[in-house]
Coordinates of C-alpha atoms and ligand atoms in Angstrom, one line a residue:
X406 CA 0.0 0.0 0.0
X407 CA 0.8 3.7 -0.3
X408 CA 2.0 6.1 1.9
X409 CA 2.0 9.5 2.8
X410 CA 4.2 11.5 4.6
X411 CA 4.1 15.2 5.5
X412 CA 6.4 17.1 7.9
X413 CA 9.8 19.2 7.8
X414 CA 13.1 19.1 5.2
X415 CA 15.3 20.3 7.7
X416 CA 18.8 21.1 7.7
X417 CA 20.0 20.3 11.1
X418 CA 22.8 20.9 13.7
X419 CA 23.7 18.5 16.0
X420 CA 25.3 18.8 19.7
X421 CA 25.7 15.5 21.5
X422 CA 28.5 14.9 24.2
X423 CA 30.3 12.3 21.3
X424 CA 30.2 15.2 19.0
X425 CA 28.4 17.8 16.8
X426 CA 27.4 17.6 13.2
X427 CA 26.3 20.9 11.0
X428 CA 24.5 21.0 8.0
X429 CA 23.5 17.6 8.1
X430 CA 20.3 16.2 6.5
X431 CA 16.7 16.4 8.8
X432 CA 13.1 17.2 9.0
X433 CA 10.4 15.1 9.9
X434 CA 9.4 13.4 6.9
X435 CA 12.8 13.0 5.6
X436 CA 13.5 10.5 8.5
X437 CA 10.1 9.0 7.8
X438 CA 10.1 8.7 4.3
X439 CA 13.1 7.4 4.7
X440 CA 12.7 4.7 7.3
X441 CA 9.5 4.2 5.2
X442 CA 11.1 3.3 1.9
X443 CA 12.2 -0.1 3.1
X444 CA 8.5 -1.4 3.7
X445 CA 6.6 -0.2 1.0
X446 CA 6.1 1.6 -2.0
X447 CA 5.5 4.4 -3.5
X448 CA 6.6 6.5 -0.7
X449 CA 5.2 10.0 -1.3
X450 CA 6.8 13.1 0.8
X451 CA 5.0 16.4 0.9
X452 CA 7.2 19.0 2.2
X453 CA 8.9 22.6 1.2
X454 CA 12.6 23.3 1.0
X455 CA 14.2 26.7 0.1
X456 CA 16.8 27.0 -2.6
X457 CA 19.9 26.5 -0.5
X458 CA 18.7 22.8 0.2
X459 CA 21.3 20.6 -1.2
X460 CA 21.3 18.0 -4.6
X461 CA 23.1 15.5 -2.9
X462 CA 19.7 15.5 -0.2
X463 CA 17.8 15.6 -3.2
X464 CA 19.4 12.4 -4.8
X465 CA 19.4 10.6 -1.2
X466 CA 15.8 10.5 -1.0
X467 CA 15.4 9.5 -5.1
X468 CA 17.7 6.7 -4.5
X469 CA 15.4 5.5 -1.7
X470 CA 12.4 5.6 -4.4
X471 CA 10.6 8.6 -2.8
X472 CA 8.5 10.4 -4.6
X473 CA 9.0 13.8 -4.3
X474 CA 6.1 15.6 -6.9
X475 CA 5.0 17.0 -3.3
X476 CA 8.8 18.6 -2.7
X477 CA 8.1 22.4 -3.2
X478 CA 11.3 24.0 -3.9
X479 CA 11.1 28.1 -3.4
X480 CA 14.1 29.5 -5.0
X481 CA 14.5 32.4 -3.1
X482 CA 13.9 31.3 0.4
X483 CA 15.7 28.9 3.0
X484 CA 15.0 25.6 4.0
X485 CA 13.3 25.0 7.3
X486 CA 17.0 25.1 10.0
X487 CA 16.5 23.3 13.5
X488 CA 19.4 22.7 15.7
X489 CA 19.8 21.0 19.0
X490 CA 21.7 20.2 21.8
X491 CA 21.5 16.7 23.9
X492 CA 22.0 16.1 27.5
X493 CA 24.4 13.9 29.1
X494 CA 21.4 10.8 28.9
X495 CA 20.4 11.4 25.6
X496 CA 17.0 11.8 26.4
X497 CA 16.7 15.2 27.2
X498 CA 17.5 17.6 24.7
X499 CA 17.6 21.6 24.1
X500 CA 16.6 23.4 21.0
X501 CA 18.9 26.2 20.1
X502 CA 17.4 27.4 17.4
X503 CA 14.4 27.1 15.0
X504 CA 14.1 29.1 11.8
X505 CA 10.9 28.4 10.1
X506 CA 11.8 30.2 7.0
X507 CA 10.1 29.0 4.0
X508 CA 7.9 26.4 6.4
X509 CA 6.4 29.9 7.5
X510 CA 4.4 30.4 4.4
X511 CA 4.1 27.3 3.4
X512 CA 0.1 25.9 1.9
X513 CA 0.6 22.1 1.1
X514 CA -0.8 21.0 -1.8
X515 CA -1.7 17.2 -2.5
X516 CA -0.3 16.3 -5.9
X517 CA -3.7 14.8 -7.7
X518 CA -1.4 11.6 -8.0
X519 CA -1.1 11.5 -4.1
X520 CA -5.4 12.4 -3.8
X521 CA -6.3 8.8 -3.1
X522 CA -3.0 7.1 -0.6
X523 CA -4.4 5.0 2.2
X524 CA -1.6 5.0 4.9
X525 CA -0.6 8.5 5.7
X526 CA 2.0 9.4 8.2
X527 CA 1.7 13.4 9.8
X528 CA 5.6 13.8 10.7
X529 CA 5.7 16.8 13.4
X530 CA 4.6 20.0 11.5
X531 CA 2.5 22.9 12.6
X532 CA -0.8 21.0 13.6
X533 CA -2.9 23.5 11.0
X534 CA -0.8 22.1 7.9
X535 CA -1.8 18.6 9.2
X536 CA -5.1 20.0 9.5
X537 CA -4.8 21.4 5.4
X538 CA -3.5 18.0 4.2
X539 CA -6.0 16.2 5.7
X540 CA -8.8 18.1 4.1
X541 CA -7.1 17.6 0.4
X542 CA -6.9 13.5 0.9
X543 CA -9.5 10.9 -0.5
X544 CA -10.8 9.0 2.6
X545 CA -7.6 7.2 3.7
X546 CA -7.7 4.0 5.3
X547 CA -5.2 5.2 8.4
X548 CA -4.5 8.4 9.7
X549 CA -0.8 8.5 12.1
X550 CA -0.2 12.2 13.4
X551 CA 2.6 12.9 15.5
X552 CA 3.7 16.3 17.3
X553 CA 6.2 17.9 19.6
X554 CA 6.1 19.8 22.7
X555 CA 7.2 23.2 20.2
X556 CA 3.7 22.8 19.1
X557 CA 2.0 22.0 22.2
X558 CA 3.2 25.6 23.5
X559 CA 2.8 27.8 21.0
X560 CA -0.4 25.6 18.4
X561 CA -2.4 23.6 21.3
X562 CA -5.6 25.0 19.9
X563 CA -5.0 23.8 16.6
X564 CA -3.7 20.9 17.6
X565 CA -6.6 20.0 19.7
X566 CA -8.6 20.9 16.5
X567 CA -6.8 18.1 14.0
X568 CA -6.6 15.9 16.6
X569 CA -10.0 14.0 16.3
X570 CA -9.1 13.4 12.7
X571 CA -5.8 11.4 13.6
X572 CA -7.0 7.3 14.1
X573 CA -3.4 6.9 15.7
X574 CA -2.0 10.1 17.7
X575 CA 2.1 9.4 18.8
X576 CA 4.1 11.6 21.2
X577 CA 6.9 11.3 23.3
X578 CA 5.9 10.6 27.9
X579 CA 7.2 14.5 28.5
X580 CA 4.5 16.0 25.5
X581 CA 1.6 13.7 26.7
X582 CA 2.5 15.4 30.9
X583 CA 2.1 18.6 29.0
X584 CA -0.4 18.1 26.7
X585 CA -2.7 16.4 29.4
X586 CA -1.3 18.3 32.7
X587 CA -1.0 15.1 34.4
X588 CA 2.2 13.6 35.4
X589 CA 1.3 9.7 35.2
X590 CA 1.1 8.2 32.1
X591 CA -2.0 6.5 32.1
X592 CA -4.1 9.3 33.4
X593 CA -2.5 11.1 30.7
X594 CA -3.2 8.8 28.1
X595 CA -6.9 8.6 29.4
X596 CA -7.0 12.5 28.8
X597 CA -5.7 12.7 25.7
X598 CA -7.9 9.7 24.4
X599 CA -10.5 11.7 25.8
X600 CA -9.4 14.5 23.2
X601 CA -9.9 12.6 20.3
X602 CA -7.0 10.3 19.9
X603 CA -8.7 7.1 19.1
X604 CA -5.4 4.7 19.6
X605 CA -2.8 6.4 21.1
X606 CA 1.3 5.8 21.3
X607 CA 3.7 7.4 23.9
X608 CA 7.0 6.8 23.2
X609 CA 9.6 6.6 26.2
X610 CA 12.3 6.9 24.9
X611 CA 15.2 4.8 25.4
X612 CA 12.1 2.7 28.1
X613 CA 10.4 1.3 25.2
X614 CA 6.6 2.7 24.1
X615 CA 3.0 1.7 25.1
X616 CA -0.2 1.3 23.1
X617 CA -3.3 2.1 23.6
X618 CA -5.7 0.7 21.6
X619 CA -9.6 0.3 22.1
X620 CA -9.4 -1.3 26.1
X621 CA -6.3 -3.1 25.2
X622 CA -3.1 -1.4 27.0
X623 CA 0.8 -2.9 24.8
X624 CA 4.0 -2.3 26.4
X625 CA 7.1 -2.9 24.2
X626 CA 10.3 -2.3 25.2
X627 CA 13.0 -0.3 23.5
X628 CA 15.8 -2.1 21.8
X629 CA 19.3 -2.1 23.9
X630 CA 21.9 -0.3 22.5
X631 CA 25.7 0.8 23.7
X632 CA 26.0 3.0 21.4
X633 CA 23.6 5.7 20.9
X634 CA 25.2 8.7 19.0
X635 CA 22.5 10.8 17.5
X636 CA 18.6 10.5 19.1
X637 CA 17.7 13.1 16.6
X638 CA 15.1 11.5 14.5
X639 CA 14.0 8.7 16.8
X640 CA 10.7 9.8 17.3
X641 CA 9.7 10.4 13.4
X642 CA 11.4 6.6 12.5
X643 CA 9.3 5.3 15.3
X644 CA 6.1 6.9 13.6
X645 CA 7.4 5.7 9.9
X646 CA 7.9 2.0 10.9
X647 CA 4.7 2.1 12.6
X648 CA 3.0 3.4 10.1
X649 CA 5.0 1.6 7.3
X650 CA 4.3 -1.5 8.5
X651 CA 0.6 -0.9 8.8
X652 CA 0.6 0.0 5.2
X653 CA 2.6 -3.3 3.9
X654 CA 0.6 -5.7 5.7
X655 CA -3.3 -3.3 5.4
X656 CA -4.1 -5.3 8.9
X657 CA -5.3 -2.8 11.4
X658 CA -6.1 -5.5 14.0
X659 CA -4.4 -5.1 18.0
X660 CA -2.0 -7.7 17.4
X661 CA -0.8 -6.5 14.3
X662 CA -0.6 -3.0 15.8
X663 CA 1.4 -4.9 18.2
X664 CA 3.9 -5.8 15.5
X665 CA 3.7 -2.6 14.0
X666 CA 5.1 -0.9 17.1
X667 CA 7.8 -3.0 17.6
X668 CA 8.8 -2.3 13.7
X669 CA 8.8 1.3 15.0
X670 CA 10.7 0.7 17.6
X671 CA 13.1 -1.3 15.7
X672 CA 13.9 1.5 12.8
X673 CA 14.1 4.2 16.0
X674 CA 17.1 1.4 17.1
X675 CA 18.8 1.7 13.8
X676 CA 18.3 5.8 13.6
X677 CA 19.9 6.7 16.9
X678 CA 23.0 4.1 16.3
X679 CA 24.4 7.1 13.6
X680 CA 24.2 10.7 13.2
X681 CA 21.4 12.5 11.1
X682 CA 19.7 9.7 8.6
X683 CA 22.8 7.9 8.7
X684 CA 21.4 5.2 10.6
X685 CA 18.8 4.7 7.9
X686 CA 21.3 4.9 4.4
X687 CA 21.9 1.0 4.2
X688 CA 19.5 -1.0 5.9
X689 CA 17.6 -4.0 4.2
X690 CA 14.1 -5.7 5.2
X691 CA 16.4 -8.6 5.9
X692 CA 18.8 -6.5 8.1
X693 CA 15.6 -5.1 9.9
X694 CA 13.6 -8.1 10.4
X695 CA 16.2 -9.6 12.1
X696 CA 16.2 -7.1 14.8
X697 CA 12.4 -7.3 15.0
X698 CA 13.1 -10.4 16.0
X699 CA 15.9 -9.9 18.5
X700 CA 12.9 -8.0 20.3
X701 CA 11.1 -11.1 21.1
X702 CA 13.8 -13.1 23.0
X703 CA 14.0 -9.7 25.0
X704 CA 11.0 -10.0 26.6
X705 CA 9.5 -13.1 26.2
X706 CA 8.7 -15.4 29.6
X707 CA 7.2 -18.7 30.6
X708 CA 5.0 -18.6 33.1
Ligands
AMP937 P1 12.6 13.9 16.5 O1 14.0 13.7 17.0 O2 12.0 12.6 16.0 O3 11.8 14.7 17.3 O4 12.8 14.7 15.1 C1 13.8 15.6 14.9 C2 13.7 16.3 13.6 O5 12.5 17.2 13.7 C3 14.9 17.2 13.3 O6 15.5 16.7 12.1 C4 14.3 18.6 13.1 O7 14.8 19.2 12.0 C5 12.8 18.5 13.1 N1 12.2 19.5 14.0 C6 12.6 20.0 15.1 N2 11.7 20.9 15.6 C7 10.7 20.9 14.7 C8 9.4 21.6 14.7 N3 9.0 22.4 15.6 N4 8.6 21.3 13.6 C9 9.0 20.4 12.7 N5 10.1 19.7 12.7 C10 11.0 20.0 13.7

């Protein structure tokens, strides 16, 4: 099945306590589309980038077979710049800076080819450009939005406005706290279901994510790594596997929901192991459903 994903082209800079990186490739859907291109095809990004947004970023993401029809390009303006700096645990991080530029005007339009896609992934944008993609899409089958606390301070209205139209709402333990003002998770969850979100993900980071799905509650855990050197990213490949998955095997049921979040948490593993979209340059199904299936020994038991 087809996907589509919307979010930022970002050109990023990276602080970690291993290192910094400048310049290096970013955005929402680049990650997802990405991550996205080894499940299924077409692929089909929707994004803007200004006219200092480089060829070889360009040529990455037609390599990976994504379609890019939906890649505005204006000339004259700059690309959408984020840039970050990471705590000591990895899990905390700062923004330094966030220049919208060319994201500040920006009106998606749906390509007529992309009208009718069934699976479509809402990488973390302003919530009223989710809202203007979503009114330009043909009934899709699955709906995945994702956000970040940048949005839930400064666009909460609008958020709470698209959120009712998301069937699968993702966001990180520290955005559902603010989004829900309630410090435990579950209580949280319950308030933000209460919003709208019909099935509902928090991410915890390096601790793994839960589900929420109809009454059923799924706790996977997050795949063990020594080495994380970039987290940037995590969080969109987590949404794209998901979503990706959900799109190659068109089973919406709780147990393949269950799979499906473990395939998230599985391309978030191979994200953070390299800077940037690193991670995600040479991966193979083969490659990747071998650690989906590392994640069973981790926590399977007899009774
Ligand atoms: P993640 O680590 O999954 O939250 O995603 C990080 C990516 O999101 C980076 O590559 C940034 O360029 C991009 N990003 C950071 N802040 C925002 C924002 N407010 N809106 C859209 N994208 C953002």
């Amino acid at each position: 099945m087809s996907i589509l994903v919307v979010g930022s082209v970002a050109i990023d800079d990276i602080e970690t306590p291993f290192g910094t990186a400048k310049d290096v490739l970013g955005g929402s859907a680049v990650y997802i589309a990405v991550a996205a291109s080894y499940f299924t095809t077409p692929v089909r990004l929707v994004g803007v980038v200004g006219g200092d947004y480089p060829q070889h970023a360009i040529d990455f993401l037609n390599d990976r077979g994504v379609d890019l029809t939906g890649l505005e390009v204006v000339k004259e303006a700059k690309t959408f710049r984020w840039s970050g700096r990471y705590h000591y645990d990895l899990n905390n991080r700062d923004t330094l800076s966030l220049n919208l530029n060319v994201f500040e005007k920006f009106d998606p339009k749906i390509p007529d080819s992309y009208k009718k896609t069934k699976y479509i992934c809402l990488g973390n944008i302003d919530p009223t450009l989710q809202r203007r993609v979503l009114e330009q899409v043909e009934k899709p089958t699955l709906v995945v939005g994702d956000t970040m606390n940048f949005w839930i301070d400064t666009k909460k209205e609008e958020l709470l406005k698209v959120l009712p139209s998301f069937d699968v709402f993702i966001l990180n333990d520290s955005e559902a706290r603010l989004l829900s003002n309630d410090p435990n998770l579950l209580r949280a969850a319950k308030k933000i279901r209460a919003m709208g979100a019909k099935t509902l993900i928090i991410k915890k980071g390096e601790h793994g994510a839960l589900l929420f799905h109809e009454d059923h509650i799924f706790s996977a855990p997050a795949y063990p790594l020594e080495d994380i050197f970039d987290p940037t990213g995590a969080g969109d490949t987590f949404a794209s596997g998901f979503t990706a998955w959900l799109a190659k095997t068109d089973d919406l049921s709780f147990e393949n929901m269950k799979r499906a979040v473990i395939y998230g948490s599985t391309m978030a593993s191979f994200c953070v192991e390299k800077v940037s979209v690193d991670g995600l340059r040479d991966l193979s199904y083969l490659k990747i459903q071998d650690r989906f299936r590392e994640f069973k020994t981790l926590s399977r038991f007899d009774e």
